[in-house]
Amino acid sequence: MPALPSWLTEPLWDQFAALLPQRPQFEPTHPLGCHRRRISDRIVFDKLLQVLRFGCSYEAIADSTCSATTIRNRRDEWIRLGLFARLKRIALDAYDRVVGLVLDQIAIDGAIAKAPGGGEAARRSPVDRGKQGMKRSNMTDGYGIPLGRVLASANQYDSPLLAPTLALLEVLGPLPDEITVHLDADYDSTKSRTVLGNRRLYGQIARKGTKAPIQATQRWYIERTHAWQNAFHRLARCYERRITVIEAFFDLAVRSLIRRAWTTHRWDVRPQRRP
């Protein structure tokens, strides 16, 4: 069973393959002049997509074509080269040119994920009986397209993560003159308003103690994005211990870009139903 449909994986792989450096099929420094053939990058890439989608261990997804050690080593090699971050940047730029990011409306919110294996960003979760958990402070555009995230321990409040999350706007290039940031009641504080004011951003913040349907604001887009990302089981229940690896898997989760493009554009292999 494929992790993702071919109409999505093929263009994703074509772009990723263009970023890969040239590698010899055999190791030239081997003392005997020979060596086992290097496992195909495409095989490892497909294995990583399966780990991301199904949330299984590397040992469970390994087979005769590729071992778990090879998957981990190649993953770390690609992280050191910055390939996952570059892939995400290229996907966002292409989406902005074709569809257009809604950058005059920004939404930020935190979500807690399980982290049974612990790790750099895992601490006791206040909503899961003290088990290990991780928080992601997500930032999306006005439609819910993920622009970036800050990873932190599950026991952190949302409001202290507002400033580092807003700092991610600096890598997006030219921004509109007026930007509205939509936030829930966890950010209803003088400190949050000061952070927004220092960046000349307008805050649409829900008031504490005032109940209102989420549909009445534009915050529901980011709640939907949390659900999109949790569809990738490796993100909803994270066993990775290093933040760099977790970030790499988030950069691979580009399904939301395709879902949005499906409603506005057509292409030769476009599926008949919304992905």
Tab-separated table of C-alpha atoms in Angstrom:
chain	number	residue	atom	x	y	z
A	1	MET	CA	0.000	0.000	0.000
A	2	PRO	CA	1.609	3.307	-1.047
A	3	ALA	CA	2.021	5.970	1.618
A	4	LEU	CA	0.828	8.684	-0.771
A	5	PRO	CA	-0.676	8.554	-4.288
A	6	SER	CA	1.710	8.587	-7.240
A	7	TRP	CA	0.388	11.888	-8.610
A	8	LEU	CA	1.728	13.494	-5.412
A	9	THR	CA	4.903	11.497	-4.793
A	10	GLU	CA	6.245	11.704	-8.360
A	11	PRO	CA	6.493	15.526	-8.627
A	12	LEU	CA	7.644	15.650	-5.003
A	13	TRP	CA	10.429	13.196	-5.746
A	14	ASP	CA	11.386	14.962	-9.000
A	15	GLN	CA	11.927	18.205	-7.101
A	16	PHE	CA	13.763	16.499	-4.245
A	17	ALA	CA	16.009	14.568	-6.648
A	18	ALA	CA	17.048	17.854	-8.279
A	19	LEU	CA	18.418	18.977	-4.897
A	20	LEU	CA	20.467	15.826	-4.269
A	21	PRO	CA	24.240	16.013	-4.826
A	22	GLN	CA	25.872	13.615	-7.255
A	23	ARG	CA	26.987	10.403	-5.578
A	24	PRO	CA	29.029	7.523	-7.114
A	25	GLN	CA	27.321	4.161	-7.325
A	26	PHE	CA	30.288	2.552	-5.558
A	27	GLU	CA	32.507	4.019	-2.847
A	28	PRO	CA	35.734	5.109	-4.641
A	29	THR	CA	37.851	5.072	-1.455
A	30	HIS	CA	37.217	1.398	-0.720
A	31	PRO	CA	40.644	-0.346	-0.287
A	32	LEU	CA	39.709	-3.220	-2.617
A	33	GLY	CA	38.235	-0.965	-5.262
A	34	CYS	CA	34.770	-2.397	-4.816
A	35	HIS	CA	31.881	-2.010	-2.449
A	36	ARG	CA	28.227	-2.827	-2.031
A	37	ARG	CA	26.059	-0.719	-4.322
A	38	ARG	CA	24.655	2.414	-2.733
A	39	ILE	CA	20.952	2.020	-1.964
A	40	SER	CA	18.878	4.128	-4.354
A	41	ASP	CA	17.863	7.520	-2.956
A	42	ARG	CA	14.368	6.963	-4.329
A	43	ILE	CA	13.907	3.836	-2.224
A	44	VAL	CA	14.964	5.665	0.948
A	45	PHE	CA	12.740	8.650	0.079
A	46	ASP	CA	9.706	6.375	-0.293
A	47	LYS	CA	10.533	4.702	3.020
A	48	LEU	CA	10.624	8.071	4.777
A	49	LEU	CA	7.218	8.943	3.316
A	50	GLN	CA	5.854	5.677	4.678
A	51	VAL	CA	7.284	6.396	8.127
A	52	LEU	CA	5.738	9.882	8.011
A	53	ARG	CA	2.316	8.719	6.873
A	54	PHE	CA	1.880	5.511	8.864
A	55	GLY	CA	3.899	6.439	11.961
A	56	CYS	CA	5.603	3.034	12.115
A	57	SER	CA	9.168	2.389	13.250
A	58	TYR	CA	12.108	2.245	10.870
A	59	GLU	CA	12.535	-1.440	11.648
A	60	ALA	CA	8.924	-2.146	10.713
A	61	ILE	CA	9.236	-0.409	7.334
A	62	ALA	CA	12.664	-1.876	6.464
A	63	ASP	CA	12.848	-4.835	4.075
A	64	SER	CA	15.287	-6.533	1.706
A	65	THR	CA	15.634	-3.350	-0.370
A	66	CYS	CA	16.687	-1.071	2.478
A	67	SER	CA	17.631	-1.514	6.131
A	68	ALA	CA	16.525	0.675	9.035
A	69	THR	CA	20.114	1.840	9.524
A	70	THR	CA	20.331	3.007	5.922
A	71	ILE	CA	17.067	4.947	6.279
A	72	ARG	CA	18.334	6.738	9.395
A	73	ASN	CA	21.787	7.444	7.950
A	74	ARG	CA	20.425	8.821	4.668
A	75	ARG	CA	17.830	10.870	6.567
A	76	ASP	CA	20.572	12.444	8.696
A	77	GLU	CA	22.721	13.078	5.620
A	78	TRP	CA	19.865	14.933	3.914
A	79	ILE	CA	19.155	16.940	7.068
A	80	ARG	CA	22.813	18.048	7.246
A	81	LEU	CA	22.559	19.202	3.619
A	82	GLY	CA	19.377	21.134	4.429
A	83	LEU	CA	17.388	19.381	1.692
A	84	PHE	CA	14.078	19.098	3.554
A	85	ALA	CA	14.050	22.795	4.436
A	86	ARG	CA	14.889	23.707	0.829
A	87	LEU	CA	12.114	21.448	-0.449
A	88	LYS	CA	9.579	23.171	1.788
A	89	ARG	CA	10.839	26.612	0.706
A	90	ILE	CA	10.512	25.679	-2.983
A	91	ALA	CA	6.998	24.277	-2.443
A	92	LEU	CA	5.877	27.440	-0.646
A	93	ASP	CA	7.367	29.716	-3.317
A	94	ALA	CA	5.694	27.731	-6.093
A	95	TYR	CA	2.365	27.819	-4.272
A	96	ASP	CA	2.695	31.569	-3.769
A	97	ARG	CA	3.309	32.107	-7.497
A	98	VAL	CA	0.506	29.815	-8.696
A	99	VAL	CA	-2.209	30.217	-6.044
A	100	GLY	CA	-1.006	32.971	-3.730
A	101	LEU	CA	-0.401	33.041	0.019
A	102	VAL	CA	-2.873	35.084	2.073
A	103	LEU	CA	-0.255	36.925	4.107
A	104	ASP	CA	-2.397	39.842	5.236
A	105	GLN	CA	-4.165	37.364	7.540
A	106	ILE	CA	-2.027	35.193	9.835
A	107	ALA	CA	-3.138	32.672	12.461
A	108	ILE	CA	-1.007	31.246	15.260
A	109	ASP	CA	-1.944	28.513	17.718
A	110	GLY	CA	-0.322	25.749	19.714
A	111	ALA	CA	-1.110	22.042	19.574
A	112	ILE	CA	0.147	19.226	21.802
A	113	ALA	CA	1.289	15.902	20.365
A	114	LYS	CA	2.248	12.711	22.149
A	115	ALA	CA	5.979	12.008	22.418
A	116	PRO	CA	6.284	8.557	24.042
A	117	GLY	CA	10.008	8.349	23.349
A	118	GLY	CA	10.857	11.638	25.010
A	119	GLY	CA	13.509	13.759	23.357
A	120	GLU	CA	14.781	17.319	23.142
A	121	ALA	CA	11.333	18.936	22.976
A	122	ALA	CA	9.386	16.498	25.166
A	123	ARG	CA	8.230	17.097	28.740
A	124	ARG	CA	5.319	16.097	30.963
A	125	SER	CA	2.061	16.896	29.182
A	126	PRO	CA	-0.589	18.732	31.242
A	127	VAL	CA	-3.399	17.230	29.143
A	128	ASP	CA	-2.236	13.599	29.020
A	129	ARG	CA	-1.848	12.544	32.683
A	130	GLY	CA	1.736	13.709	32.839
A	131	LYS	CA	2.964	11.555	29.968
A	132	GLN	CA	5.646	12.812	27.610
A	133	GLY	CA	4.381	15.365	25.106
A	134	MET	CA	5.540	18.021	22.668
A	135	LYS	CA	3.954	21.334	21.639
A	136	ARG	CA	4.126	22.877	18.185
A	137	SER	CA	3.355	26.573	17.832
A	138	ASN	CA	2.018	26.684	14.282
A	139	MET	CA	1.728	29.708	12.024
A	140	THR	CA	-0.468	29.649	8.916
A	141	ASP	CA	-1.643	32.101	6.308
A	142	GLY	CA	-5.274	33.184	5.976
A	143	TYR	CA	-6.265	29.905	4.341
A	144	GLY	CA	-4.403	27.595	6.693
A	145	ILE	CA	-1.264	26.946	4.653
A	146	PRO	CA	1.511	26.188	7.190
A	147	LEU	CA	4.246	28.830	7.089
A	148	GLY	CA	6.387	27.511	9.936
A	149	ARG	CA	6.408	26.262	13.487
A	150	VAL	CA	8.300	26.422	16.760
A	151	LEU	CA	8.713	23.180	18.704
A	152	ALA	CA	8.672	23.274	22.495
A	153	SER	CA	7.817	21.126	25.486
A	154	ALA	CA	4.172	20.286	26.129
A	155	ASN	CA	4.091	22.131	29.466
A	156	GLN	CA	4.835	25.525	27.916
A	157	TYR	CA	2.124	28.155	27.572
A	158	ASP	CA	1.224	29.388	24.108
A	159	SER	CA	1.866	33.091	24.693
A	160	PRO	CA	5.665	32.883	25.359
A	161	LEU	CA	6.006	31.116	21.993
A	162	LEU	CA	4.336	33.982	20.119
A	163	ALA	CA	7.516	36.042	19.597
A	164	PRO	CA	9.709	33.204	18.209
A	165	THR	CA	6.829	32.061	15.996
A	166	LEU	CA	6.326	35.557	14.557
A	167	ALA	CA	10.081	35.707	13.893
A	168	LEU	CA	9.523	33.097	11.177
A	169	LEU	CA	7.850	35.811	9.077
A	170	GLU	CA	11.284	37.256	8.341
A	171	VAL	CA	12.141	34.419	5.935
A	172	LEU	CA	8.981	34.864	3.842
A	173	GLY	CA	10.253	37.872	1.941
A	174	PRO	CA	8.124	40.981	1.227
A	175	LEU	CA	5.027	41.170	3.433
A	176	PRO	CA	1.840	43.266	3.196
A	177	ASP	CA	1.851	46.617	4.962
A	178	GLU	CA	-1.038	45.603	7.225
A	179	ILE	CA	-1.151	42.128	8.758
A	180	THR	CA	-3.809	40.830	11.130
A	181	VAL	CA	-2.775	38.028	13.482
A	182	HIS	CA	-5.632	35.841	14.719
A	183	LEU	CA	-5.120	34.348	18.179
A	184	ASP	CA	-7.207	32.493	20.738
A	185	ALA	CA	-7.815	33.489	24.366
A	186	ASP	CA	-4.508	31.990	25.556
A	187	TYR	CA	-2.809	35.034	24.030
A	188	ASP	CA	-5.132	37.566	25.704
A	189	SER	CA	-2.474	39.444	27.663
A	190	THR	CA	-0.580	42.723	27.649
A	191	LYS	CA	2.642	40.882	26.825
A	192	SER	CA	1.165	39.397	23.650
A	193	ARG	CA	-0.173	42.767	22.531
A	194	THR	CA	3.253	44.299	23.166
A	195	VAL	CA	4.902	41.645	20.999
A	196	LEU	CA	2.437	42.381	18.196
A	197	GLY	CA	2.856	46.129	18.594
A	198	ASN	CA	6.644	45.912	18.372
A	199	ARG	CA	6.248	44.262	14.981
A	200	ARG	CA	3.511	46.671	13.883
A	201	LEU	CA	0.986	43.850	13.599
A	202	TYR	CA	-2.710	44.069	14.407
A	203	GLY	CA	-3.983	41.374	16.753
A	204	GLN	CA	-7.446	39.834	16.582
A	205	ILE	CA	-7.417	38.104	19.975
A	206	ALA	CA	-10.287	36.205	21.555
A	207	ARG	CA	-11.208	37.513	24.995
A	208	LYS	CA	-10.862	35.340	28.077
A	209	GLY	CA	-14.182	34.394	29.602
A	210	THR	CA	-16.148	35.291	26.466
A	211	LYS	CA	-17.511	32.309	24.585
A	212	ALA	CA	-17.766	32.602	20.828
A	213	PRO	CA	-17.956	29.965	18.073
A	214	ILE	CA	-14.618	29.502	16.372
A	215	GLN	CA	-16.420	29.872	13.015
A	216	ALA	CA	-17.026	33.523	13.901
A	217	THR	CA	-13.305	34.241	13.491
A	218	GLN	CA	-10.584	33.171	11.071
A	219	ARG	CA	-8.898	30.948	13.654
A	220	TRP	CA	-10.667	27.845	12.409
A	221	TYR	CA	-8.223	27.664	9.490
A	222	ILE	CA	-5.315	26.863	11.797
A	223	GLU	CA	-7.409	24.311	13.697
A	224	ARG	CA	-7.990	22.579	10.370
A	225	THR	CA	-4.237	22.700	9.687
A	226	HIS	CA	-3.585	20.931	12.997
A	227	ALA	CA	-5.966	18.188	11.822
A	228	TRP	CA	-4.209	17.977	8.437
A	229	GLN	CA	-0.843	17.521	10.104
A	230	ASN	CA	-2.154	14.955	12.572
A	231	ALA	CA	-3.219	12.841	9.587
A	232	PHE	CA	0.513	12.092	9.304
A	233	HIS	CA	0.824	9.703	12.213
A	234	ARG	CA	4.531	10.410	12.740
A	235	LEU	CA	3.585	13.978	13.670
A	236	ALA	CA	0.563	13.109	15.807
A	237	ARG	CA	2.529	10.559	17.860
A	238	CYS	CA	6.172	11.470	17.588
A	239	TYR	CA	8.883	8.975	18.496
A	240	GLU	CA	11.745	11.093	17.150
A	241	ARG	CA	14.012	12.507	19.833
A	242	ARG	CA	15.874	15.225	17.913
A	243	ILE	CA	14.210	18.491	16.906
A	244	THR	CA	16.038	18.563	13.560
A	245	VAL	CA	14.464	15.236	12.564
A	246	ILE	CA	10.984	16.344	13.653
A	247	GLU	CA	11.354	19.543	11.613
A	248	ALA	CA	12.377	17.483	8.580
A	249	PHE	CA	9.193	15.405	8.769
A	250	PHE	CA	7.097	18.566	9.074
A	251	ASP	CA	8.790	19.927	5.948
A	252	LEU	CA	7.799	16.756	4.083
A	253	ALA	CA	4.117	17.138	5.004
A	254	VAL	CA	2.985	19.256	2.031
A	255	ARG	CA	-0.479	17.769	1.592
A	256	SER	CA	-2.243	21.034	2.481
A	257	LEU	CA	-0.644	22.794	-0.486
A	258	ILE	CA	-2.012	20.180	-2.881
A	259	ARG	CA	-5.479	20.265	-1.319
A	260	ARG	CA	-5.695	24.017	-1.832
A	261	ALA	CA	-4.399	23.844	-5.428
A	262	TRP	CA	-7.007	21.171	-6.240
A	263	THR	CA	-9.828	23.680	-5.707
A	264	THR	CA	-8.349	26.393	-7.937
A	265	HIS	CA	-6.314	24.714	-10.704
A	266	ARG	CA	-6.337	21.719	-13.024
A	267	TRP	CA	-3.449	19.606	-14.291
A	268	ASP	CA	-3.094	16.424	-16.334
A	269	VAL	CA	-2.944	13.988	-13.414
A	270	ARG	CA	-5.256	15.955	-11.145
A	271	PRO	CA	-7.407	13.484	-9.122
A	272	GLN	CA	-11.152	13.559	-9.580
A	273	ARG	CA	-11.760	13.830	-5.836
A	274	ARG	CA	-10.207	16.231	-3.334
A	275	PRO	CA	-7.068	14.572	-1.879
